[in-house]
Short mmCIF file of C-alpha atoms in Angstrom, two decimals:
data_model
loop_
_atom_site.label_atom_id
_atom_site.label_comp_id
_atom_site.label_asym_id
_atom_site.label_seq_id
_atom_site.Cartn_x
_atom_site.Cartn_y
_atom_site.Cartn_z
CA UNK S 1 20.67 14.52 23.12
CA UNK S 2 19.28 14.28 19.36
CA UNK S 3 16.33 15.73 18.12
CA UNK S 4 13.89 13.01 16.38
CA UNK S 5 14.21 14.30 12.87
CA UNK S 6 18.49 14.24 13.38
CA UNK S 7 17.81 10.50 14.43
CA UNK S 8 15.70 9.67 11.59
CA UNK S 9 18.27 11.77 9.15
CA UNK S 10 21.05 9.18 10.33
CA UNK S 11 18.48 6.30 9.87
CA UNK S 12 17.36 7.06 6.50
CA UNK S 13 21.23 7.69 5.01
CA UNK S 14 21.24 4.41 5.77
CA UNK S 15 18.58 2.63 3.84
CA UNK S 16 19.72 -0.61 1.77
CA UNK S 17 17.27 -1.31 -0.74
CA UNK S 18 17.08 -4.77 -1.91
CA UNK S 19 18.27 -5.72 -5.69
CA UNK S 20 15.43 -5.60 -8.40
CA UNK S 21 13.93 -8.55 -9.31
CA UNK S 22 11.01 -10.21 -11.37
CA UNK S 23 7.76 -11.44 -10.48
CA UNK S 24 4.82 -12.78 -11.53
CA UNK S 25 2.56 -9.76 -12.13
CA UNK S 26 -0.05 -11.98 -9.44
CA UNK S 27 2.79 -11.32 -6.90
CA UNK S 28 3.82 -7.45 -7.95
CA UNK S 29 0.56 -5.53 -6.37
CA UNK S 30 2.09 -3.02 -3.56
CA UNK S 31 5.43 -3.11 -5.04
CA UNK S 32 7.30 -0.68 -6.52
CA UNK S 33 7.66 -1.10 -10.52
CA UNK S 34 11.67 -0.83 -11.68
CA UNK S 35 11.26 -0.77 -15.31
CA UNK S 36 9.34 1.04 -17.46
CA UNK S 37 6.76 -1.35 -19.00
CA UNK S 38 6.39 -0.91 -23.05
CA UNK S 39 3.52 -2.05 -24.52
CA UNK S 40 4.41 -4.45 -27.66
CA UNK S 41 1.16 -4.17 -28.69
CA UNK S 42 -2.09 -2.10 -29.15
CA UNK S 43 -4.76 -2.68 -26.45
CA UNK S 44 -7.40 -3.52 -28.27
CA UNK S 45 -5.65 -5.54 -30.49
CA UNK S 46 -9.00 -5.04 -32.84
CA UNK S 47 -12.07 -3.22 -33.31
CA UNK S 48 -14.87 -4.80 -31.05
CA UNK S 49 -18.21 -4.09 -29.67
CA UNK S 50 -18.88 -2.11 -26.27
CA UNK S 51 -22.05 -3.18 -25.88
CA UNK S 52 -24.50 -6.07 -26.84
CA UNK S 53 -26.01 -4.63 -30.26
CA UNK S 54 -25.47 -5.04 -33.96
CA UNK S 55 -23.06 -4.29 -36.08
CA UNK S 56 -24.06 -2.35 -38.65
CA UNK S 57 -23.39 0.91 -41.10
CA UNK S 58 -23.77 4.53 -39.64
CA UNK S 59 -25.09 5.41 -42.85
CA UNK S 60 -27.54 2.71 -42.92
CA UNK S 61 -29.28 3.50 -39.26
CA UNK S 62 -29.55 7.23 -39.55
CA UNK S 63 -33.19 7.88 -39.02
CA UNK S 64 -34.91 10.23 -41.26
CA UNK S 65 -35.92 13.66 -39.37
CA UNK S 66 -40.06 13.83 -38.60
CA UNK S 67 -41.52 16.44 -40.80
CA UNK S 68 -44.48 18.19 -39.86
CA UNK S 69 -46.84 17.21 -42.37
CA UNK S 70 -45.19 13.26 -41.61
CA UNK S 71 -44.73 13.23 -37.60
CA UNK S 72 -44.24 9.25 -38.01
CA UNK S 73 -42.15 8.34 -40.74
CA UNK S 74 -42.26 4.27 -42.18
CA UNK S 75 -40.13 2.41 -39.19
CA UNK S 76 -36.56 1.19 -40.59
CA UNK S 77 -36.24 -2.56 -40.28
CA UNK S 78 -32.49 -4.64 -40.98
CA UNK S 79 -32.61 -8.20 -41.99
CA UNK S 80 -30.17 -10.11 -38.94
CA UNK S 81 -27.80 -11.91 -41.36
CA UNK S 82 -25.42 -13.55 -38.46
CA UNK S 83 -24.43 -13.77 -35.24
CA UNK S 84 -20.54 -13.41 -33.89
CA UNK S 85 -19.63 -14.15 -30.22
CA UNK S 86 -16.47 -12.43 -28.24
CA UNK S 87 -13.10 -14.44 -29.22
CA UNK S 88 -14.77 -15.64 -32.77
CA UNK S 89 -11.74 -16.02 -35.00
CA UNK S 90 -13.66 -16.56 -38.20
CA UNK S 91 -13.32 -13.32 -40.31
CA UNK S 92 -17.18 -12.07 -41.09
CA UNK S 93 -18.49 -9.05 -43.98
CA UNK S 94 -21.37 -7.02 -43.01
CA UNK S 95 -23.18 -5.83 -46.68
CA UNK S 96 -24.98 -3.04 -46.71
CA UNK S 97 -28.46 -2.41 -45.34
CA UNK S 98 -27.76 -5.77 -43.28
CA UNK S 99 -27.12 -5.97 -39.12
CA UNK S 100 -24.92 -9.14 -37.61
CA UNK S 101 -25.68 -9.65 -33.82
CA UNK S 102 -22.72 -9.27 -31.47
CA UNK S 103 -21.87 -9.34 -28.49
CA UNK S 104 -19.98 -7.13 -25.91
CA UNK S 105 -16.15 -7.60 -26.93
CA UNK S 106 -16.71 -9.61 -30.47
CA UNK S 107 -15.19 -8.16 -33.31
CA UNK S 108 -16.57 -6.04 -35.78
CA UNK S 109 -17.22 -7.59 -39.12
CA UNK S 110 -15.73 -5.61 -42.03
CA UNK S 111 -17.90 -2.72 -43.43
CA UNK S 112 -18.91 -2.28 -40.34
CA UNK S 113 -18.48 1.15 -38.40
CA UNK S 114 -20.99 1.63 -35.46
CA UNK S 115 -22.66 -1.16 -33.05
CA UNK S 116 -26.31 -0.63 -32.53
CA UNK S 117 -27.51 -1.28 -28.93
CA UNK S 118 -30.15 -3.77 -28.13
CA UNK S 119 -32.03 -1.52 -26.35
CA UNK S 120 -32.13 0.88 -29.69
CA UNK S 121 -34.13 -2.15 -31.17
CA UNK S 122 -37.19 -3.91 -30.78
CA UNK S 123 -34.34 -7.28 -30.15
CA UNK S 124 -35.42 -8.99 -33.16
CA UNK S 125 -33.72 -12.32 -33.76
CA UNK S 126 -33.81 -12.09 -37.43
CA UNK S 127 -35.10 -9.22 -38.14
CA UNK S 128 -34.84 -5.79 -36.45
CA UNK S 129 -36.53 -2.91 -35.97
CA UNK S 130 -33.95 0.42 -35.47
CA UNK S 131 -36.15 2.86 -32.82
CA UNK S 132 -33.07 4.64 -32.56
CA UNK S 133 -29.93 5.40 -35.00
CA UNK S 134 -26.02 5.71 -33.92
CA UNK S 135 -23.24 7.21 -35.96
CA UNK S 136 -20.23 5.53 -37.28
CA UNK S 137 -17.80 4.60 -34.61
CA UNK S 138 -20.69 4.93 -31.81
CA UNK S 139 -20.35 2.12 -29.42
CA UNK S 140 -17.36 0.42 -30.62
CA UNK S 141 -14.15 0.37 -28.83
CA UNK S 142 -11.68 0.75 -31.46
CA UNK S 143 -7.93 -0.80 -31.98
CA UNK S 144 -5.64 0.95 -30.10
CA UNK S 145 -8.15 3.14 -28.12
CA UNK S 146 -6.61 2.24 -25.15
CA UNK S 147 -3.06 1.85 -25.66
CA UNK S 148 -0.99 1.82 -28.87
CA UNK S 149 2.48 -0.45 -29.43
CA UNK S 150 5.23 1.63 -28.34
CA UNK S 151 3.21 2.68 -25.59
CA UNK S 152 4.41 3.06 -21.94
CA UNK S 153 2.22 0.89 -19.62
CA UNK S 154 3.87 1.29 -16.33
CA UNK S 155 6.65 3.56 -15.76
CA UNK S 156 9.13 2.75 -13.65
CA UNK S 157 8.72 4.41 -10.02
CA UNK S 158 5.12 3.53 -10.35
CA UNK S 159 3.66 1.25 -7.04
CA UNK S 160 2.01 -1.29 -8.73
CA UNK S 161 -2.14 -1.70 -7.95
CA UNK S 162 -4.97 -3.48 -9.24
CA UNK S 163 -5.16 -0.92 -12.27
CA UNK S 164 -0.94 -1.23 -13.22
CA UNK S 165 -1.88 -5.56 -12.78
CA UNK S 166 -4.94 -4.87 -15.24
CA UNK S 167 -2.34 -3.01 -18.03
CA UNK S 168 0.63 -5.42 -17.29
CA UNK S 169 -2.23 -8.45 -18.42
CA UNK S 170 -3.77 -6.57 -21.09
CA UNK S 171 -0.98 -6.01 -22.72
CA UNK S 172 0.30 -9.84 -22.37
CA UNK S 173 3.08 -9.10 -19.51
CA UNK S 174 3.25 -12.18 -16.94
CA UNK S 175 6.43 -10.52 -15.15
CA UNK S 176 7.67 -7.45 -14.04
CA UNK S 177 10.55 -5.93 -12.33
CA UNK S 178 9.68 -4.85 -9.26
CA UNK S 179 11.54 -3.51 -6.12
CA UNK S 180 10.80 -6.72 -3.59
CA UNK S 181 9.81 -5.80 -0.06
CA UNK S 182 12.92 -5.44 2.55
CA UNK S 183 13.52 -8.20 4.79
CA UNK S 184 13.11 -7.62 8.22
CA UNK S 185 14.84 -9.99 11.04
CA UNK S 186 13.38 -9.02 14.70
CA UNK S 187 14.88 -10.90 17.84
CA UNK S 188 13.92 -10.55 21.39
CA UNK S 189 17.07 -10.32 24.27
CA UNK S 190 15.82 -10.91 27.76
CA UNK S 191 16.53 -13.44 30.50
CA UNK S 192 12.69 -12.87 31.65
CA UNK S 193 11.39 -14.39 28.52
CA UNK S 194 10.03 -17.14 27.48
CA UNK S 195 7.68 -18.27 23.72
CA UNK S 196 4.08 -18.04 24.32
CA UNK S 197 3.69 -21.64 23.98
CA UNK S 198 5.45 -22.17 27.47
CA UNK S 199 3.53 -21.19 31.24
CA UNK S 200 5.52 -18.52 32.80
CA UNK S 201 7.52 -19.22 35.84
CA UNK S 202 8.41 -16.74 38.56
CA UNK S 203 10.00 -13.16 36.78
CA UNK S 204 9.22 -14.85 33.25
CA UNK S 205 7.59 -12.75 31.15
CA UNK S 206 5.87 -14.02 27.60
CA UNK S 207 8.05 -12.61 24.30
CA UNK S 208 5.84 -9.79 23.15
CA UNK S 209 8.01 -7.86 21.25
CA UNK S 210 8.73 -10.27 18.36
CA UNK S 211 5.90 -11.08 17.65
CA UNK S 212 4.58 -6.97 18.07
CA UNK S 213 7.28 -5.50 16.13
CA UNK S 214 7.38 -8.69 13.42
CA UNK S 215 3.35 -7.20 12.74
CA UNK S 216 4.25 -3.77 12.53
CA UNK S 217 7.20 -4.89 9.80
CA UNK S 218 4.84 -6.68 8.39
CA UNK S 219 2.13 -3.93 8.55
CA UNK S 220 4.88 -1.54 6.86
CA UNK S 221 4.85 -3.46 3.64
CA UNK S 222 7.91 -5.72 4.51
CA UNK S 223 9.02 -9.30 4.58
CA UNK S 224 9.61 -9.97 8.46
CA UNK S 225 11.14 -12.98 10.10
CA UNK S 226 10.69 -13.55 13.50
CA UNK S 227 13.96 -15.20 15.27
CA UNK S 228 12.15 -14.87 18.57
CA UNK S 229 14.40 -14.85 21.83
CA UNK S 230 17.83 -15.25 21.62
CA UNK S 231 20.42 -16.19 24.29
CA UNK S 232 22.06 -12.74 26.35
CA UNK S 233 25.40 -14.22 25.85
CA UNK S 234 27.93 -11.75 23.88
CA UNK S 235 29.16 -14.37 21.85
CA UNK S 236 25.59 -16.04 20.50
CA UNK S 237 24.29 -12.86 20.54
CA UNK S 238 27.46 -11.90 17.77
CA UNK S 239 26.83 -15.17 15.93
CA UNK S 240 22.84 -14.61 15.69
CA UNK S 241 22.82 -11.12 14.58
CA UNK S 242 25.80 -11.50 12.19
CA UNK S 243 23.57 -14.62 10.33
CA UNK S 244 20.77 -12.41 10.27
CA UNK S 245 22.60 -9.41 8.53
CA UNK S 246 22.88 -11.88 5.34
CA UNK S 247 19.22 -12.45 4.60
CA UNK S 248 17.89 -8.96 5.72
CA UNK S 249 18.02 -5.39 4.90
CA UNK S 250 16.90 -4.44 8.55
CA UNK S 251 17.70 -5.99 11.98
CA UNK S 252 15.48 -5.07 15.11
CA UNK S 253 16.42 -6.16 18.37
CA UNK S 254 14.86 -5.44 21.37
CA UNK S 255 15.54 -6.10 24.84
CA UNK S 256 17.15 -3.91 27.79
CA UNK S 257 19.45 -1.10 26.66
CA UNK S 258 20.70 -1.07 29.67
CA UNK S 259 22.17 -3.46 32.23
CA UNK S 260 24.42 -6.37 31.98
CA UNK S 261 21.94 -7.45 28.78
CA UNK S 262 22.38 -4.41 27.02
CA UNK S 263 25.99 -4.16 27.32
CA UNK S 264 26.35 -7.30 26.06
CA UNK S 265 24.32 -6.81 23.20
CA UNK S 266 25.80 -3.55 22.60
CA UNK S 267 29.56 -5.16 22.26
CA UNK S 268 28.32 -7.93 20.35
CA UNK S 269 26.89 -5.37 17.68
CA UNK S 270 30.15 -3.09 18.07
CA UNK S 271 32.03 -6.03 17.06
CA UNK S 272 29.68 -5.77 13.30
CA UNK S 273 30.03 -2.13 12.31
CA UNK S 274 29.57 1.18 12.90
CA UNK S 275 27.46 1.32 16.25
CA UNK S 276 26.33 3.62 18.40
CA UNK S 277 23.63 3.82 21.53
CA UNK S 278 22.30 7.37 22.08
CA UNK S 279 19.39 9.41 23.67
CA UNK S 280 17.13 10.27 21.11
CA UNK S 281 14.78 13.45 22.56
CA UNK S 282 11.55 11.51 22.53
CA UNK S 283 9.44 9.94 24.71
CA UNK S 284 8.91 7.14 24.97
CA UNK S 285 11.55 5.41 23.85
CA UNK S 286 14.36 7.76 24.57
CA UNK S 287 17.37 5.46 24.77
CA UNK S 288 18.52 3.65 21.06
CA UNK S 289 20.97 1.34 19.70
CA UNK S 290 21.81 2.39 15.78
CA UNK S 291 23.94 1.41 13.13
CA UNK S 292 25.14 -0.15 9.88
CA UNK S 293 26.68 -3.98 10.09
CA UNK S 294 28.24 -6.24 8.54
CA UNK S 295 29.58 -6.00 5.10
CA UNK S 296 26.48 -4.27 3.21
CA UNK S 297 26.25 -2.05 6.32
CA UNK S 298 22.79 -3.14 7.38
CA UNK S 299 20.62 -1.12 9.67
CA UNK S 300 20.27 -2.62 12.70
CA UNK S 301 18.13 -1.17 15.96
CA UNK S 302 18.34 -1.82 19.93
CA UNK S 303 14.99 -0.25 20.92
CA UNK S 304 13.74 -1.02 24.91
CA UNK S 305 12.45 -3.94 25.93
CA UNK S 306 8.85 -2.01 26.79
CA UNK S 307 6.44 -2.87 24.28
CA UNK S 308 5.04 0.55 24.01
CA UNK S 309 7.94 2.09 23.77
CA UNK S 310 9.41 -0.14 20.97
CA UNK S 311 6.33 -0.04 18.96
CA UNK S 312 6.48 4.10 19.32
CA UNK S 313 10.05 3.64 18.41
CA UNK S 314 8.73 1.61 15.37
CA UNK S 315 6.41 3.75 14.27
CA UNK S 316 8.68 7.00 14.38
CA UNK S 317 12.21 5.95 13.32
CA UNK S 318 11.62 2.56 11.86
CA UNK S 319 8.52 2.53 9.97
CA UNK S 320 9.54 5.08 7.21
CA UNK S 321 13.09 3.59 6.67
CA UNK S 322 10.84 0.53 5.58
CA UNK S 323 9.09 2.60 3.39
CA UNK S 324 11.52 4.47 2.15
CA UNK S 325 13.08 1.06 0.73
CA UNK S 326 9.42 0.14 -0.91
CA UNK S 327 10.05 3.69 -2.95
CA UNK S 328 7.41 5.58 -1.17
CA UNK S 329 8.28 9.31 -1.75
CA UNK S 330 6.37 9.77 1.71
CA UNK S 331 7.02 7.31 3.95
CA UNK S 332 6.31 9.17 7.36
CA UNK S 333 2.33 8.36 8.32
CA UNK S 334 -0.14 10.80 7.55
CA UNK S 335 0.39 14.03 9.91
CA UNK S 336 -3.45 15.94 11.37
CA UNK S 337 -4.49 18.97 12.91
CA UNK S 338 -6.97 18.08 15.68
CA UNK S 339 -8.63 19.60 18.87
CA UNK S 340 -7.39 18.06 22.35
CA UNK S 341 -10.60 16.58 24.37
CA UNK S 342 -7.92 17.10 27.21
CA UNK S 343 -4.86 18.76 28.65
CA UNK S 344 -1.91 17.02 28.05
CA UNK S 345 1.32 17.77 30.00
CA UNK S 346 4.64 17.07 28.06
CA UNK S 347 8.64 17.65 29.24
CA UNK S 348 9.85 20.36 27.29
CA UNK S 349 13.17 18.96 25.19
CA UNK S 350 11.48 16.20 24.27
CA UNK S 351 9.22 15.29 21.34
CA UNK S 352 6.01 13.57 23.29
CA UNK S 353 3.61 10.37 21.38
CA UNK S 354 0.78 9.71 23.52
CA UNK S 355 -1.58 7.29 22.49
CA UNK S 356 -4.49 8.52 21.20
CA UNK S 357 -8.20 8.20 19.43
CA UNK S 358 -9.13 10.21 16.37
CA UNK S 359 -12.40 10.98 15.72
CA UNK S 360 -14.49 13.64 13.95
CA UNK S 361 -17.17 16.05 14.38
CA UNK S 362 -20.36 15.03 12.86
CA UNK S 363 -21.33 18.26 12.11
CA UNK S 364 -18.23 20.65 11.91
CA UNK S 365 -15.88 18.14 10.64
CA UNK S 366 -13.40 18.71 12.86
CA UNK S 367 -11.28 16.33 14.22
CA UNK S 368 -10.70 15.86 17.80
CA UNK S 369 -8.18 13.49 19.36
CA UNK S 370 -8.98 11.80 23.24
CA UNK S 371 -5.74 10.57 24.78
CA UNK S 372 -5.80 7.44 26.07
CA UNK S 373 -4.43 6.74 29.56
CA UNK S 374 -4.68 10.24 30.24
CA UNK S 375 -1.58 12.54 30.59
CA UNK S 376 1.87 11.87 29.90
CA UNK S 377 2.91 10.24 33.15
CA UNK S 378 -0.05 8.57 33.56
CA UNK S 379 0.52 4.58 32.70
CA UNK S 380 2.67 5.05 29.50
CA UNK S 381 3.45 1.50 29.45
CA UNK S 382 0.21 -0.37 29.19
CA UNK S 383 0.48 -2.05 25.40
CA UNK S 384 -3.59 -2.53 25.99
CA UNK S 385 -4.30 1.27 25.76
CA UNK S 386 -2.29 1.38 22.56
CA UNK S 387 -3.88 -1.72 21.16
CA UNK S 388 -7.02 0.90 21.38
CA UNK S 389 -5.66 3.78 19.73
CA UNK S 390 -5.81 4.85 16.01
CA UNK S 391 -3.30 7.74 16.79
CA UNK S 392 -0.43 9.82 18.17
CA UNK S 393 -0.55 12.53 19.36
CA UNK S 394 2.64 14.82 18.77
CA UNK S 395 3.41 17.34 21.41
CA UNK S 396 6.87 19.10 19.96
CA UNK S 397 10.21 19.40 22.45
CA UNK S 398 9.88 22.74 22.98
CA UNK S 399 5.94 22.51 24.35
CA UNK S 400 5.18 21.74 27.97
CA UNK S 401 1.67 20.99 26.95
CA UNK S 402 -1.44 21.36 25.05
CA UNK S 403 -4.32 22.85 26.63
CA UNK S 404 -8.28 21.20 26.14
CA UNK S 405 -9.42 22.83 23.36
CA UNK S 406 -5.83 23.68 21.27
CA UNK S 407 -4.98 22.33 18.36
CA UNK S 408 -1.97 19.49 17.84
CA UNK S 409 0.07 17.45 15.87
CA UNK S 410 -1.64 14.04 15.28
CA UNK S 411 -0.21 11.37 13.76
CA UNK S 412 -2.76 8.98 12.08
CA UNK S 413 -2.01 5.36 12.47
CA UNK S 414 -5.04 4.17 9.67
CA UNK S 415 -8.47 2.21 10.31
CA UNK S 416 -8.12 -1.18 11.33
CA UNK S 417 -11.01 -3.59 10.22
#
């Protein structure tokens, strides 16, 4: 039997990332950047105001120091000789002793070295009043403050959020490089199942899994199309998957691993590449189909036809080979330390996920982790307990158990809403 991390070794070697390509910079937010980004220009491109104000001279706003036998010196007034608005494209000169109102963003007329704030003034239209001075350069964002030409914007490696979109448009970049999301294909094999837009007849069961493990893809950060059900005859079941391995850099199938189904599935895919079905020492979820097809050597899964136990399966094995082709240096989920609310029984030689909710102390901080559905034996197919949980919880193979009160492995799943 192979240990989880062995499995997810094997998966991982086999990663195909998709080719680089360009996008609008509108498109590129959660993607990894492939290039590094030079700026061909400074950012500011000039020197502009940071605040509504006045432009004026340092020199020519630098209040006198009270003395004591003169606490209140004559007030210092500036005629208003103008008025420039952001994007004005006229050139303007400030003269001395003179203030031109601006505001935030305009440029800076020449002569000019400091931008007086409004609320430094008695907000005189043509005439102010200066309550209190600035230096030169105060309140003025200058050319080049923020980046320079020659500049890197983004580097390559970088995921791309709101801030990298902000640089890529400041510096006049509609495009980028990016690494695109994977495609995902997932298909459903099953004689019991039908699309939800049909009423189930005797033994038919509605197709959960596509649409369940499509999400999850989805959730992951790739590009997932849903085949839905396909036929459990070897030779469509061949055709299908071997279409699919052209327009996707992962293949999930799910149905019965074993039984007639899965051995024709399993044929079908043996028929594509290097393939192999296994134990995998985790539960649930145990039994997997892996390997590379078709000509680019795609990875492909057979996961069980349980709904819990493919999402698990998801979640461990799959998830972070999908991340690991967005460039995420950690693409496992986020691993806690938490109290058990409860015992938890566990088989030893096999790494456990129960479903779980994570919550925290109020007033230690602590988290603590109830299991949903209670132990291990107890119900671990319902899909409606793990619709509930935010976690899960990781008992290790060589555990039988974690007692109420001890500390485990919990694997965080995120907030939803």
């Amino acid at each position: 039997m192979r240990s989880v991390a062995e499995q997810l070794r094997r998966v991982l070697a086999a990663a195909v990332a998709p080719s680089p390509i360009r996008v609008a910079i509108s498109e590129a937010q959660g993607l990894q950047c492939a290039e590094d980004v030079i700026s061909g220009r400074s950012f500011p491109g000039f020197d502009q105001a940071a605040v509504d104000g006045y432009a004026v001279r340092g020199v020519d706003v630098a209040l006198p120091e009270p003395m004591d036998d003169d606490p209140h010196p004559d007030p210092l007034f500036l005629p208003v000789v103008g008025d420039i608005e952001a994007g004005n494209k006229q050139p303007a000169r400030l003269q001395p002793h003179q203030a031109v109102l601006l505001q935030t963003g305009a440029p800076l007329p020449s002569l000019a070295d400091a931008v007086l704030p409004i609320a430094f003034t008695d907000g005189g239209i043509e005439r102010i009043r200066v309550d209190l001075g600035v230096r030169s350069g105060d309140f003025v964002r200058k050319a080049g403050d923020d980046l320079k030409a020659g500049d890197v914007v983004v580097r390559s490696g970088t995921i791309i959020g709101p801030a990298q979109v902000g640089l890529l448009a400041a510096v006049g970049r509609d495009r980028v490089l990016v690494h695109p999301k994977p495609r995902v294909s997932v298909l459903s094999v099953g004689a019991e199942l039908i699309d939800v837009d049909r009423t189930p007849g005797s033994g038919q069961v509605y197709d959960v899994n596509s649409y369940a493990l499509a999400a999850a893809a989805r959730d992951a950060g790739a590009e997932a199309h849903r085949v839905g059900i396909v036929p459990h005859d070897e030779r469509q079941i061949k055709d299908i998957v071997e279409g699919q391995l052209g327009r996707a850099e992962v293949v999930i199938i799910s149905g019965p691993v074993g039984g007639d189904v899965g051995r024709n599935v399993n044929q079908a895919l043996s028929e594509l590449g290097q393939w192999e079905v296994s134990r995998v020492a985790m539960s649930p979820g145990s039994v997997q189909g892996f390997g590379a097809l078709g000509e680019e050597g795609v990875p492909t899964f057979f996961i069980p036809s349980n709904p819990v136990s493919a999402l698990v399966v998801f979640e461990v094995i799959i998830r972070p080979l999908i991340r690991s082709a967005l460039g995420r240096l950690s693409p496992r989920r986020r691993v806690l330390k938490a109290v058990a609310t409860e015992t938890l029984t566990s088989v030893i030689g096999r790494t456990s996920y129960i479903r779980g909710k994570l919550m925290r102390d109020d007033e230690t901080g602590e988290y603590l982790v109830e299991p949903l559905g209670g132990v291990l034996a107890s119900n671990p197919h319902l899909l409606s307990q793990l619709g509930e949980a935010n976690c899960l919880i990781n008992i290790s193979e060589d555990a039988s158990g974690v007692r109420e009160g001890d500390p485990v492995d919990v694997i965080f799943l995120g907030q939803r809403g």
